[in-house]
PDB file of C-alpha atoms in Angstrom:
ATOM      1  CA  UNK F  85     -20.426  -9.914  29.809  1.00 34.00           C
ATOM      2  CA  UNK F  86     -19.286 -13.223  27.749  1.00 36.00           C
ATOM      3  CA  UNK F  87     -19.221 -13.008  24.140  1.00 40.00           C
ATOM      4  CA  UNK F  88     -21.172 -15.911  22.623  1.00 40.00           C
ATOM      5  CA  UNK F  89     -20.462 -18.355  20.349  1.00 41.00           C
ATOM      6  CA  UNK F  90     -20.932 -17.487  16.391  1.00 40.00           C
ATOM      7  CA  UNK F  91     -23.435 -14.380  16.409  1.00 41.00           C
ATOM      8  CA  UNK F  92     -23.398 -11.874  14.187  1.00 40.00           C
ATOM      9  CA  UNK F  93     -24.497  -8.115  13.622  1.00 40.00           C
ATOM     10  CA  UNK F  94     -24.841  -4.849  11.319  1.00 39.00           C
ATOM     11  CA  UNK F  95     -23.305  -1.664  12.615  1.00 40.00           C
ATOM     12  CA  UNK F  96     -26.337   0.290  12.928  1.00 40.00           C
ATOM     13  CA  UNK F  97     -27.123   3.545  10.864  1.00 38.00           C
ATOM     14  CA  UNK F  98     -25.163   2.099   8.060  1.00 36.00           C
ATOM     15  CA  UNK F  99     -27.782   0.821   5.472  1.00 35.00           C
ATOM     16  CA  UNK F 100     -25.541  -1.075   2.489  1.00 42.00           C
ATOM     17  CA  UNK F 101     -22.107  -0.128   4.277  1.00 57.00           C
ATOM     18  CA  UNK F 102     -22.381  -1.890   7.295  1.00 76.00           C
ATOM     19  CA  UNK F 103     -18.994  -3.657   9.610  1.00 87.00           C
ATOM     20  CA  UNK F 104     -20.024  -7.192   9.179  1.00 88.00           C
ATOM     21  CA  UNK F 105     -18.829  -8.666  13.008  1.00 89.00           C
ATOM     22  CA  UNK F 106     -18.230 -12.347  13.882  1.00 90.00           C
ATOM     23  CA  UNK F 107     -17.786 -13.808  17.477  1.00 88.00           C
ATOM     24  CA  UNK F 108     -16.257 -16.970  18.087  1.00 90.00           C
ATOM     25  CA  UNK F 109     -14.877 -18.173  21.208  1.00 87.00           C
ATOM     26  CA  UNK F 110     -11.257 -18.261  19.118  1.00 89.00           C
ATOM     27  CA  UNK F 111     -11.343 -15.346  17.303  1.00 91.00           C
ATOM     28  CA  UNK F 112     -13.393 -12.203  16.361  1.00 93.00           C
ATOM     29  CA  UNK F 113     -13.534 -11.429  12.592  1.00 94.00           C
ATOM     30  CA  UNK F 114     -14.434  -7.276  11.338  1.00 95.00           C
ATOM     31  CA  UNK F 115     -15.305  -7.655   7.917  1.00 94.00           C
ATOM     32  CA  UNK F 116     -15.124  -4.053   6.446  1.00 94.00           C
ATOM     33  CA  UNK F 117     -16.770  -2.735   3.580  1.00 92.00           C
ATOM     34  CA  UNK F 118     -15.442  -1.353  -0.104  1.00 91.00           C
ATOM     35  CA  UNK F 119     -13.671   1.821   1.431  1.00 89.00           C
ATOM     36  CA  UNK F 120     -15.655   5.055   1.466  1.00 86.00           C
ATOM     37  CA  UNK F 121     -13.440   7.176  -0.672  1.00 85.00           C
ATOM     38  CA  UNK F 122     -15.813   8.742  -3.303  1.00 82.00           C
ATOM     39  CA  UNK F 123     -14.824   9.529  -6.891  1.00 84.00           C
ATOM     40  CA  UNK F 124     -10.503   8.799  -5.683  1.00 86.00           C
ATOM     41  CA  UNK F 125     -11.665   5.382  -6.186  1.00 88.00           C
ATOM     42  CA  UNK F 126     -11.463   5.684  -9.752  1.00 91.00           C
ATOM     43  CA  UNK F 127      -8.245   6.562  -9.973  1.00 92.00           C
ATOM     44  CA  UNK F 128      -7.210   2.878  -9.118  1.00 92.00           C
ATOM     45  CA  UNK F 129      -7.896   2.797 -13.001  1.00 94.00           C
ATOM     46  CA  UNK F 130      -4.287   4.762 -14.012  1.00 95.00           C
ATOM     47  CA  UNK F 131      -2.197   1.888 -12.860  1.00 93.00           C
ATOM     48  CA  UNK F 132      -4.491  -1.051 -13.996  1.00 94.00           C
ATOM     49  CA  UNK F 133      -4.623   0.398 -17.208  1.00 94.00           C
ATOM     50  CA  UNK F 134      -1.012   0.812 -17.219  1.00 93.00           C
ATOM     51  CA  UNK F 135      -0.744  -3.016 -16.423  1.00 93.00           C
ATOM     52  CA  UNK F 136      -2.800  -3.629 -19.168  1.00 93.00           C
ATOM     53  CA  UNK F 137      -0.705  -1.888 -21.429  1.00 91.00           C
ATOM     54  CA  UNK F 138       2.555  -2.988 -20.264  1.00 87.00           C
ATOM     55  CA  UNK F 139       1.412  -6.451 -20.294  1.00 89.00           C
ATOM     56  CA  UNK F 140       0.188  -6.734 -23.873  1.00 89.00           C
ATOM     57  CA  UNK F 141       3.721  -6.628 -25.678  1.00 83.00           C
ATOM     58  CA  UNK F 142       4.909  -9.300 -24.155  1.00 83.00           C
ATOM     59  CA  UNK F 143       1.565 -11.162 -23.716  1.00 86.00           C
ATOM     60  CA  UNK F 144       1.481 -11.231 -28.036  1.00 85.00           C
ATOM     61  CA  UNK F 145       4.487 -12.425 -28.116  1.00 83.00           C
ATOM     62  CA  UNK F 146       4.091 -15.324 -25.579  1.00 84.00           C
ATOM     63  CA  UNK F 147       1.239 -16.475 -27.815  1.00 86.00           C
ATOM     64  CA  UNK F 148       3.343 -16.499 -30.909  1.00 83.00           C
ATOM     65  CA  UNK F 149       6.053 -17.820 -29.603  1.00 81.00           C
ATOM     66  CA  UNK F 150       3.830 -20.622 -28.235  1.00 83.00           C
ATOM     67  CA  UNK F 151       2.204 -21.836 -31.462  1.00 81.00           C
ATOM     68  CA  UNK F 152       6.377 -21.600 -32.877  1.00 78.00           C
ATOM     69  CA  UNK F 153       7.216 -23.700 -29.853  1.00 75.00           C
ATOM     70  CA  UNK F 154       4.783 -26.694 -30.715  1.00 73.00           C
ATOM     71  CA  UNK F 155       6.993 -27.027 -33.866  1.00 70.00           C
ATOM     72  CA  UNK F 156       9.671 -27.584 -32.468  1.00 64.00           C
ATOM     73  CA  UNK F 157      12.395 -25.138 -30.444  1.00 64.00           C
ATOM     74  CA  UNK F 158      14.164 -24.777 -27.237  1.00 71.00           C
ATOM     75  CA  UNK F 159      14.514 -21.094 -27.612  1.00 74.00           C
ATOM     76  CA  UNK F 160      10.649 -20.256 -28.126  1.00 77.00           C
ATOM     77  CA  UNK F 161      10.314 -21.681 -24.848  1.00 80.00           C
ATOM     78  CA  UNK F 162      13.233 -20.321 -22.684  1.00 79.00           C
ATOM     79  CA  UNK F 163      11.818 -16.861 -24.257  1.00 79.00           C
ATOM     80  CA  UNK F 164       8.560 -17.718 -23.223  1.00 82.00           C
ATOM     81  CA  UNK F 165       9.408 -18.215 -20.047  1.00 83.00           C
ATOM     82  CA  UNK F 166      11.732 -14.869 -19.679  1.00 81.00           C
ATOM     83  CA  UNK F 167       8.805 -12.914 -21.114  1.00 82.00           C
ATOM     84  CA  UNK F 168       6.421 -14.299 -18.428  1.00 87.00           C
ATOM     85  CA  UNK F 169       8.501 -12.174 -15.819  1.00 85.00           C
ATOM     86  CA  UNK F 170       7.015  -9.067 -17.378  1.00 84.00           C
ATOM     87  CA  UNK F 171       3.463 -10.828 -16.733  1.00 88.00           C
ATOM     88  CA  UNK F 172       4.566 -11.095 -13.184  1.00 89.00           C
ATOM     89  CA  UNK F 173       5.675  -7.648 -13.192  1.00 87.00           C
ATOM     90  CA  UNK F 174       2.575  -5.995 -14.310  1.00 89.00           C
ATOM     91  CA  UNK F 175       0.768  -7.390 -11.593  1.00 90.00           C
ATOM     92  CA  UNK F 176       1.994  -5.090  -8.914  1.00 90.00           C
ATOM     93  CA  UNK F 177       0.158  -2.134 -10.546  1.00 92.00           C
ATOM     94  CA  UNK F 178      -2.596  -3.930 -11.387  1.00 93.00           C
ATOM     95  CA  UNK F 179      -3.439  -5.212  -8.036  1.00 92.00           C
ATOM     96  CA  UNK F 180      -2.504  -1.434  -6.511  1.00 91.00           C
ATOM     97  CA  UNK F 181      -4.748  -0.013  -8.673  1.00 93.00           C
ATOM     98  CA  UNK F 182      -7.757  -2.477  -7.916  1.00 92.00           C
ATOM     99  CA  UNK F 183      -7.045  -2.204  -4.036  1.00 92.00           C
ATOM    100  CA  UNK F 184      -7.765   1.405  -4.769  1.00 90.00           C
ATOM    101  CA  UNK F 185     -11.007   0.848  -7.082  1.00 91.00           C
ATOM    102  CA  UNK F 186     -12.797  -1.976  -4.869  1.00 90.00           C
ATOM    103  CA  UNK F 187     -10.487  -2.736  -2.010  1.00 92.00           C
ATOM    104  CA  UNK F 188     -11.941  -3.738   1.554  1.00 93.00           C
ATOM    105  CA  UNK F 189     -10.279  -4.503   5.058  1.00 94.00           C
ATOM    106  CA  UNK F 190     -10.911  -7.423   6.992  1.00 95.00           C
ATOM    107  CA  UNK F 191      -9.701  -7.776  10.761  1.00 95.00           C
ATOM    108  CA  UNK F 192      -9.112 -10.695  12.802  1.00 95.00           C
ATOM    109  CA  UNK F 193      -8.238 -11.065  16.366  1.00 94.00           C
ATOM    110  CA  UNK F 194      -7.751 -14.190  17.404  1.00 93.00           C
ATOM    111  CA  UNK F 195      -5.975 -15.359  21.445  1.00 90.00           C
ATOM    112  CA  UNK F 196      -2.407 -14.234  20.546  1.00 91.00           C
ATOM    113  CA  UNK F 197      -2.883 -11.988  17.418  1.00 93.00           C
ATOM    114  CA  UNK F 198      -4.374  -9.123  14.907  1.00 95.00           C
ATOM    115  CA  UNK F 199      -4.251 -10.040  11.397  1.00 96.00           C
ATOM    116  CA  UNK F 200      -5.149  -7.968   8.584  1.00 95.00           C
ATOM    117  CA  UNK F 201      -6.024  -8.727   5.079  1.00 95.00           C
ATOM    118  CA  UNK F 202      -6.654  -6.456   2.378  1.00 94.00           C
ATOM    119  CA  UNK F 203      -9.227  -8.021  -0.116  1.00 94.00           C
ATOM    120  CA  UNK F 204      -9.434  -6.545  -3.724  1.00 92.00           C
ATOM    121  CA  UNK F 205     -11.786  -9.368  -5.653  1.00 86.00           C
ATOM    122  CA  UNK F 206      -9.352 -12.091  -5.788  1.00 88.00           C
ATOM    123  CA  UNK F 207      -6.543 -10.199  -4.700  1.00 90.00           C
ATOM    124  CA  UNK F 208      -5.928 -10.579  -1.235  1.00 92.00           C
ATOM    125  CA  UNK F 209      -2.667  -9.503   1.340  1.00 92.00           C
ATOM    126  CA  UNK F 210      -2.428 -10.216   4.743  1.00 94.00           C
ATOM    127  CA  UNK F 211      -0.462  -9.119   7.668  1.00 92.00           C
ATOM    128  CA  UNK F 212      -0.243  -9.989  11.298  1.00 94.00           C
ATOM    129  CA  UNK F 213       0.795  -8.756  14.262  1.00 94.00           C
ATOM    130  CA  UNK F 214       1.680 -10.662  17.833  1.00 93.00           C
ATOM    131  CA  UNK F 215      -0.405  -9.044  21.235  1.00 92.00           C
ATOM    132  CA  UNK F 216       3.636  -9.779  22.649  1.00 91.00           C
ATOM    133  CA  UNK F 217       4.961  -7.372  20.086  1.00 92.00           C
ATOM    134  CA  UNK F 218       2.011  -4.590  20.724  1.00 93.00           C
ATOM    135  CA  UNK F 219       2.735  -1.458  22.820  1.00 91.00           C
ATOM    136  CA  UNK F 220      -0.048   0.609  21.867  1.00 91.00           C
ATOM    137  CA  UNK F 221      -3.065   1.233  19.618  1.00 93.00           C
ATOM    138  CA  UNK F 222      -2.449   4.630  17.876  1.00 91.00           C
ATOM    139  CA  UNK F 223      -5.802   6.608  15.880  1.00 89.00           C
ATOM    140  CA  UNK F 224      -5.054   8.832  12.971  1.00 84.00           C
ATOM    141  CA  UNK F 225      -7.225  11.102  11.788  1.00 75.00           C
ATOM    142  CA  UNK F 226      -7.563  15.141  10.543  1.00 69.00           C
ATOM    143  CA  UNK F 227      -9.048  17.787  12.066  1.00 61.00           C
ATOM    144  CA  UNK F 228     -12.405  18.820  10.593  1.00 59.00           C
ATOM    145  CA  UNK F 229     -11.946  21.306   8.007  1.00 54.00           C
ATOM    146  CA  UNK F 230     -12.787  24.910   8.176  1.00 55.00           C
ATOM    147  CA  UNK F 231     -15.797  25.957   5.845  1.00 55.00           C
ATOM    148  CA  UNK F 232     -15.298  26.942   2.389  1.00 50.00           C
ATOM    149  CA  UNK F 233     -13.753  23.025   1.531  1.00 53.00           C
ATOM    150  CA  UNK F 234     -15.158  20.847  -1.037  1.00 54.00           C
ATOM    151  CA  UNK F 235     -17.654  17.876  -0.709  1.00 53.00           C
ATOM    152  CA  UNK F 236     -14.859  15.814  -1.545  1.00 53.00           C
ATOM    153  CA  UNK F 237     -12.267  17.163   1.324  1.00 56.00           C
ATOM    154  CA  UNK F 238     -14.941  17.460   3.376  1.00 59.00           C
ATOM    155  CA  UNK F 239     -15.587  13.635   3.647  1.00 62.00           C
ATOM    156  CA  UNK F 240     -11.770  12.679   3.459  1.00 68.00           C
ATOM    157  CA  UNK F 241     -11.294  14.578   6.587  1.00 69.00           C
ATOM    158  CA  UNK F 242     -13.995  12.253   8.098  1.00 79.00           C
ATOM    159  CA  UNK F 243     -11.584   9.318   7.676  1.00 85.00           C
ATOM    160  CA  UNK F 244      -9.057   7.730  10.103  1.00 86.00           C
ATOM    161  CA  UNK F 245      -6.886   5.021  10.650  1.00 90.00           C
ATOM    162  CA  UNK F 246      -5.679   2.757  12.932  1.00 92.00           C
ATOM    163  CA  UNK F 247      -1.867   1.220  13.334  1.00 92.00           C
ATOM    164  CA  UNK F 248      -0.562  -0.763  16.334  1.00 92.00           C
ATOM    165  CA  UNK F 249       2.627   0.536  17.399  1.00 91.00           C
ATOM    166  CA  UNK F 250       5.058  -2.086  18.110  1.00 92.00           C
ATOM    167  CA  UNK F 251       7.285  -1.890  21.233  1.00 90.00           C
ATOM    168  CA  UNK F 252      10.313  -1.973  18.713  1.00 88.00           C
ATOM    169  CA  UNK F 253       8.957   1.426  17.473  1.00 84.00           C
ATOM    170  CA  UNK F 254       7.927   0.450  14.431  1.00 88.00           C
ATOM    171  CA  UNK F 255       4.479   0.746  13.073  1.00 89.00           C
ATOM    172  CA  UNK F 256       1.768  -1.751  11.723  1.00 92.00           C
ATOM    173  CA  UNK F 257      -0.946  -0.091   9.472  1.00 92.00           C
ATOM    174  CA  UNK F 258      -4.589  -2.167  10.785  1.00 93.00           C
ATOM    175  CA  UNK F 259      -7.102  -0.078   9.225  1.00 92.00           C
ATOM    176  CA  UNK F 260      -6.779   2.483   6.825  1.00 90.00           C
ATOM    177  CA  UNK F 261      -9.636   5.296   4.890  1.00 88.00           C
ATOM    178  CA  UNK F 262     -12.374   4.571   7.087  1.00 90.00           C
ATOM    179  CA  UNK F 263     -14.840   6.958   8.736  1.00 88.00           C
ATOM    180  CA  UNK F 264     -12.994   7.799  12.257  1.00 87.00           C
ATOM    181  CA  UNK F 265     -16.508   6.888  14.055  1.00 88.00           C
ATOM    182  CA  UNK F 266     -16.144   3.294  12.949  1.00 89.00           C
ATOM    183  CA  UNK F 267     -12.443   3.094  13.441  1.00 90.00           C
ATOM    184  CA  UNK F 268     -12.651   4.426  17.146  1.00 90.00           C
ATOM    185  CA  UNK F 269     -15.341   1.860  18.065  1.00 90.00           C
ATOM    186  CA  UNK F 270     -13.854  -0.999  16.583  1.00 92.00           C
ATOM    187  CA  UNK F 271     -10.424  -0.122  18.390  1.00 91.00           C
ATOM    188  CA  UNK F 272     -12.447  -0.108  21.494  1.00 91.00           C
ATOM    189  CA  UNK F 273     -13.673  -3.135  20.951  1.00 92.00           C
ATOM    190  CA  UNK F 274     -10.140  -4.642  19.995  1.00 92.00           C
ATOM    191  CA  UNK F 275      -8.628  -3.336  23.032  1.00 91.00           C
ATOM    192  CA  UNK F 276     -11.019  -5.150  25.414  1.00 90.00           C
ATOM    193  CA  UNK F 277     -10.431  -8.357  23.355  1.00 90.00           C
ATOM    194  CA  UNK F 278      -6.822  -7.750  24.061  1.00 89.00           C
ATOM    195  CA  UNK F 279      -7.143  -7.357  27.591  1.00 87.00           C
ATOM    196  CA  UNK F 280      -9.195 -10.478  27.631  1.00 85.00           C
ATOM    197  CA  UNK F 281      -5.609 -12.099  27.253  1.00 78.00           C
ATOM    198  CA  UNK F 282      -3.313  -9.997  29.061  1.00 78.00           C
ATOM    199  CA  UNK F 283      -2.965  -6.128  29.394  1.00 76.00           C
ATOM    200  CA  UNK F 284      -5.309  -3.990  27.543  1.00 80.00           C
ATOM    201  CA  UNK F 285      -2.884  -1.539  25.058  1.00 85.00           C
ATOM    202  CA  UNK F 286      -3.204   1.949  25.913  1.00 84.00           C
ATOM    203  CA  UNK F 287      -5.331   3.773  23.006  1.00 86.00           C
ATOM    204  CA  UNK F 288      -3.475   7.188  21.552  1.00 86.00           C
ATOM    205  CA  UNK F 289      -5.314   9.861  19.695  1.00 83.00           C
ATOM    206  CA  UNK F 290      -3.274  11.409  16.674  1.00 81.00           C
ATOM    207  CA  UNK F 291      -4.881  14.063  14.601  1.00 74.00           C
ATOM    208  CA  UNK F 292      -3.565  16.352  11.947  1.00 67.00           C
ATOM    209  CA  UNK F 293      -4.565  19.366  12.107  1.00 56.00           C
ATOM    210  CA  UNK F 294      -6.268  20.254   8.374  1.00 54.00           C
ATOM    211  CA  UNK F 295      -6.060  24.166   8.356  1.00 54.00           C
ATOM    212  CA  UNK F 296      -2.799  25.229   8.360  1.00 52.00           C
ATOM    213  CA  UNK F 297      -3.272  28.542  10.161  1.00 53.00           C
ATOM    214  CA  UNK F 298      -4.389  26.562  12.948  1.00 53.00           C
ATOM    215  CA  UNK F 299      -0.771  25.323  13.640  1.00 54.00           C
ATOM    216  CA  UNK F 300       0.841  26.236  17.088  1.00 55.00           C
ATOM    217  CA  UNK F 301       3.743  28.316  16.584  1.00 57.00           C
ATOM    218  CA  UNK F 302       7.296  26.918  18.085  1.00 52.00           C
ATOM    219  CA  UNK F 303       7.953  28.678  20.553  1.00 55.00           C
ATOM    220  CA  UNK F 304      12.053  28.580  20.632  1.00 58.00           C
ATOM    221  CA  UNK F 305      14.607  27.054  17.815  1.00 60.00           C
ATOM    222  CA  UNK F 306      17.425  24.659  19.243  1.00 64.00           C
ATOM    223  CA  UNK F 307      20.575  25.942  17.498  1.00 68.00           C
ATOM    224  CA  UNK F 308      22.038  24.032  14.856  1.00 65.00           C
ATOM    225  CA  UNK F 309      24.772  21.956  15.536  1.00 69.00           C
ATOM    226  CA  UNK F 310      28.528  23.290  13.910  1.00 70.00           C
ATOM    227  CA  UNK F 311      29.404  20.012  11.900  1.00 71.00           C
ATOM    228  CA  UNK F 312      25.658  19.357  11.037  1.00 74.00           C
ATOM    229  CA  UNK F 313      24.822  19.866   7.238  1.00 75.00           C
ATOM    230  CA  UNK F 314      21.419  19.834   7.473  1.00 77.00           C
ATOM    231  CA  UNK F 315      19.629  23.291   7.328  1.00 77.00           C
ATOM    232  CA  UNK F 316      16.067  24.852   8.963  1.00 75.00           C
ATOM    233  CA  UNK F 317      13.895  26.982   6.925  1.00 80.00           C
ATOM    234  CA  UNK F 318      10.800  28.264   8.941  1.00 79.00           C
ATOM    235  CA  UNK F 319       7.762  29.417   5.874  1.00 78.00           C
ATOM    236  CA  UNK F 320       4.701  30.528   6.871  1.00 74.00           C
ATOM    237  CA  UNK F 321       2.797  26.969   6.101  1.00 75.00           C
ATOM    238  CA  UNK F 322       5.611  25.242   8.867  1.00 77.00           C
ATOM    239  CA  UNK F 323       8.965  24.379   9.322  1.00 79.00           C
ATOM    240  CA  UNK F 324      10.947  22.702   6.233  1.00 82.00           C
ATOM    241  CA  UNK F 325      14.039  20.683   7.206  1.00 80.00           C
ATOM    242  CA  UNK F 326      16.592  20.253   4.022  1.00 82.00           C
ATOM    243  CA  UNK F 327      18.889  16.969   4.743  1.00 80.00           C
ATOM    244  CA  UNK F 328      21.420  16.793   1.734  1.00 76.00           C
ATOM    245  CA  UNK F 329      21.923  13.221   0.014  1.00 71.00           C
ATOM    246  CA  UNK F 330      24.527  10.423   1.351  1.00 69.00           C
ATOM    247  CA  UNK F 331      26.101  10.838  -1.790  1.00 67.00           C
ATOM    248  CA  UNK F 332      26.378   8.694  -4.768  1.00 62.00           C
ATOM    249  CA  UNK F 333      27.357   5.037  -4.056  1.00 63.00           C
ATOM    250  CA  UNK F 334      26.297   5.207  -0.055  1.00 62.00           C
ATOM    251  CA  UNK F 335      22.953   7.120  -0.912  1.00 62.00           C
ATOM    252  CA  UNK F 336      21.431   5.157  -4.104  1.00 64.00           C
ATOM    253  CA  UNK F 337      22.073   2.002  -1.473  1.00 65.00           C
ATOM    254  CA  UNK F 338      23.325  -0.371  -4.784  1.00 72.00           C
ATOM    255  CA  UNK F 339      20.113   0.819  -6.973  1.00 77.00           C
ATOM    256  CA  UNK F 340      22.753   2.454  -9.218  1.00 78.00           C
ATOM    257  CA  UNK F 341      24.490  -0.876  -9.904  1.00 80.00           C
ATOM    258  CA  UNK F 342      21.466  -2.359 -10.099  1.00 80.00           C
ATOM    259  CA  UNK F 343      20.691  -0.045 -12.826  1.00 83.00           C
ATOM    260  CA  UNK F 344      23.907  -0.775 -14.612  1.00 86.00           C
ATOM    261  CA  UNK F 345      23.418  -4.935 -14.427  1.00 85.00           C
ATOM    262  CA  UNK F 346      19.833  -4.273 -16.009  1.00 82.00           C
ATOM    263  CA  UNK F 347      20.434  -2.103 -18.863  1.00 86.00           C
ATOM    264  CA  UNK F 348      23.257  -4.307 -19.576  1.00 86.00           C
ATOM    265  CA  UNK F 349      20.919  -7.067 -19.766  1.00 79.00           C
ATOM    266  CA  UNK F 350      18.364  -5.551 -21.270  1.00 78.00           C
ATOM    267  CA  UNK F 351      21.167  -4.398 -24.078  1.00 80.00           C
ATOM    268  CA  UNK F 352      22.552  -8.734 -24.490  1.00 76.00           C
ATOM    269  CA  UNK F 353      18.548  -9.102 -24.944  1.00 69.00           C
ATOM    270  CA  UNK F 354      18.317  -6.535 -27.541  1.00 73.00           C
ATOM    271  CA  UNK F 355      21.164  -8.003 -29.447  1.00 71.00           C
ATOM    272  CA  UNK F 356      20.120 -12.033 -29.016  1.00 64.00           C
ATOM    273  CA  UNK F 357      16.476 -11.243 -29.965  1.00 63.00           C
ATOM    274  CA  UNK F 358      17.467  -9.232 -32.798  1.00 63.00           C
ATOM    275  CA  UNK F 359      20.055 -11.789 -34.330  1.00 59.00           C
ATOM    276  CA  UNK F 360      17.433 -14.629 -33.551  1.00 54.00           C
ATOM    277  CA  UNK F 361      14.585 -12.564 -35.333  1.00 57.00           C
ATOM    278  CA  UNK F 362      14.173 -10.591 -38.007  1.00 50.00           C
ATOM    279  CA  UNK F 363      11.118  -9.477 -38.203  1.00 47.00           C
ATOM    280  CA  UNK F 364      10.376  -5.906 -37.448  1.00 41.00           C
ATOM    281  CA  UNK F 365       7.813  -6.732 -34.842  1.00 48.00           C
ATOM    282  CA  UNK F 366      10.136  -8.681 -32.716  1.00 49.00           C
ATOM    283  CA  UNK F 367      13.035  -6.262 -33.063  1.00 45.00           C
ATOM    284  CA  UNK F 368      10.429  -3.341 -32.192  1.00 48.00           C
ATOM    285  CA  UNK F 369       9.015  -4.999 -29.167  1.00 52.00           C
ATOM    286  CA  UNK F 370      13.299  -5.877 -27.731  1.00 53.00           C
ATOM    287  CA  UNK F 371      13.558  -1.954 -28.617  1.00 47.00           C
ATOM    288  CA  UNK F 372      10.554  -1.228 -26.362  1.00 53.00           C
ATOM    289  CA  UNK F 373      11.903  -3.488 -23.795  1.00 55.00           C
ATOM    290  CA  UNK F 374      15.453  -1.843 -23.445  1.00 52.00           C
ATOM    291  CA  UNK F 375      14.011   1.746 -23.837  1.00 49.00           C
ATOM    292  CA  UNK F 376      11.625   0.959 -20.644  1.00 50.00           C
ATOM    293  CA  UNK F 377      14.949  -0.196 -18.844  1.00 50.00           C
ATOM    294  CA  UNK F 378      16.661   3.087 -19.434  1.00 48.00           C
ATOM    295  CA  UNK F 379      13.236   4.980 -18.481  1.00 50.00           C
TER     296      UNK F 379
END
């Protein structure tokens, strides 16, 4: 049957968290709502509180340095500007934590392409993904619990996701925390559309099992190679496999010079703000500044 032209509908049974749908004869638009996560929502508040926090110190000082810099000074404003990177900065959290607090998915599949943007108020990240580069559409979701979990595990478990898996073998996360009912149907849906334009992906089920005692046991251990250093521990929960670091320079892949560079920045800013500035709230807030960098 045709899709037509620019109609849209509610997911039924969902009263004020419906899947808004779009059809247009170029594209197909799932607007998702604010993710169904209960009271885990709220801890999206940890890191935009932390934002907040990190981003005062400097933010003061920007301001006074601002009303200095209308006097008359090239240094208020090259500091102005090198304190605005720690405005930058604090953005990451904030924006993680308010994806977590109010974020919301919205898929589009257009002739040659998913995309996916994550919307968080103003906040918004998108992602796409080519129908050339898809192999498959892969479901993830757990196993319903036993009896005895909490109201809270209980309607986790009733979440899924879906990822395309690329024929690379690399994964691209679609949909993410939504119940698995909605999830399944919409892949459905986005399969056909596919297929529309080519060769319909094949849909895979994944589900993790959410009792542990429900596990299938291994039936036979390969051997472990003679020159291998990593070592096989089998606990009653599953099968823990111990690989031992790269070592120092080859494992911290240049994060430990990294480290080095920035603390010896950090230490040139220390000395240049506390020679330019005496007062104690300056010197405090370059003191903050290099203790975070060794943190």
């Amino acid at each position: 049957m045709p899709r037509q032209a620019g109609w849209t509908y509610y997911w039924p049974g969902m009263v004020d968290r419906e899947i808004q749908t779009e059809h247009w004869p170029e594209r197909t638009t799932y607007d998702f709502p604010v993710r169904p996560i209960g009271a885990l929502r709220w801890f999206g508040l940890l890191p935009m509180g932390f934002a907040v926090f990190w981003a005062w110190m400097p933010g003061h000082e920007i301001f006074r340095l601002t009303r200095q810099a209308q006097v008359g000074g090239g240094f208020e404003w090259f500091m102005v500007g090198f304190l605005s990177l720690f405005l930058l900065a604090a953005l990451l959290p904030f924006s993680l934590g308010l994806f977590l607090l109010a974020g919301r998915t919205r898929l589009v599949v257009t002739r040659d392409q998913i995309v996916t943007t994550e919307i968080a108020g103003p906040i918004r990240h998108s992602r796409k993904v080519r129908f050339a580069d898809i192999d498959r559409l892969e479901l993830a979701s757990r196993s319903r619990p036993p009896g005895g979990v909490s109201a809270l595990g209980s309607s986790l478990a009733q979440l899924g996701g879906l990822s395309a898996v690329l024929k690379n073998g690399k994964k691209r996360l679609l949909v993410a925390a939504y119940p698995r009912d909605w999830v399944e149907d919409v892949t459905k849906e986005v399969s056909g559309l596919m297929g529309q334009q080519g060769g319909a992906p094949a849909i895979v089920r994944v589900e993790a099992l959410s009792d542990p005692a429900a596990r299938p046991e291994a039936e036979e251990l390969a051997p472990r190679p003679i020159d291998s250093k990593v070592s096989l521990e089998t606990k009653a929960s599953g099968i823990q496999l111990i690989i031992p670091p790269l070592g120092f320079w080859k494992g911290s892949k240049g994060m430990i010079v990294f480290a080095i560079l920035w603390c010896l920045f950090m230490a040139l800013f220390t000395a240049v703000m506390g020679f330019a500035r005496t007062s104690s709230r300056t010197i405090a807030f370059s003191f903050g500044c290099s203790s975070a960098s060794f943190g």
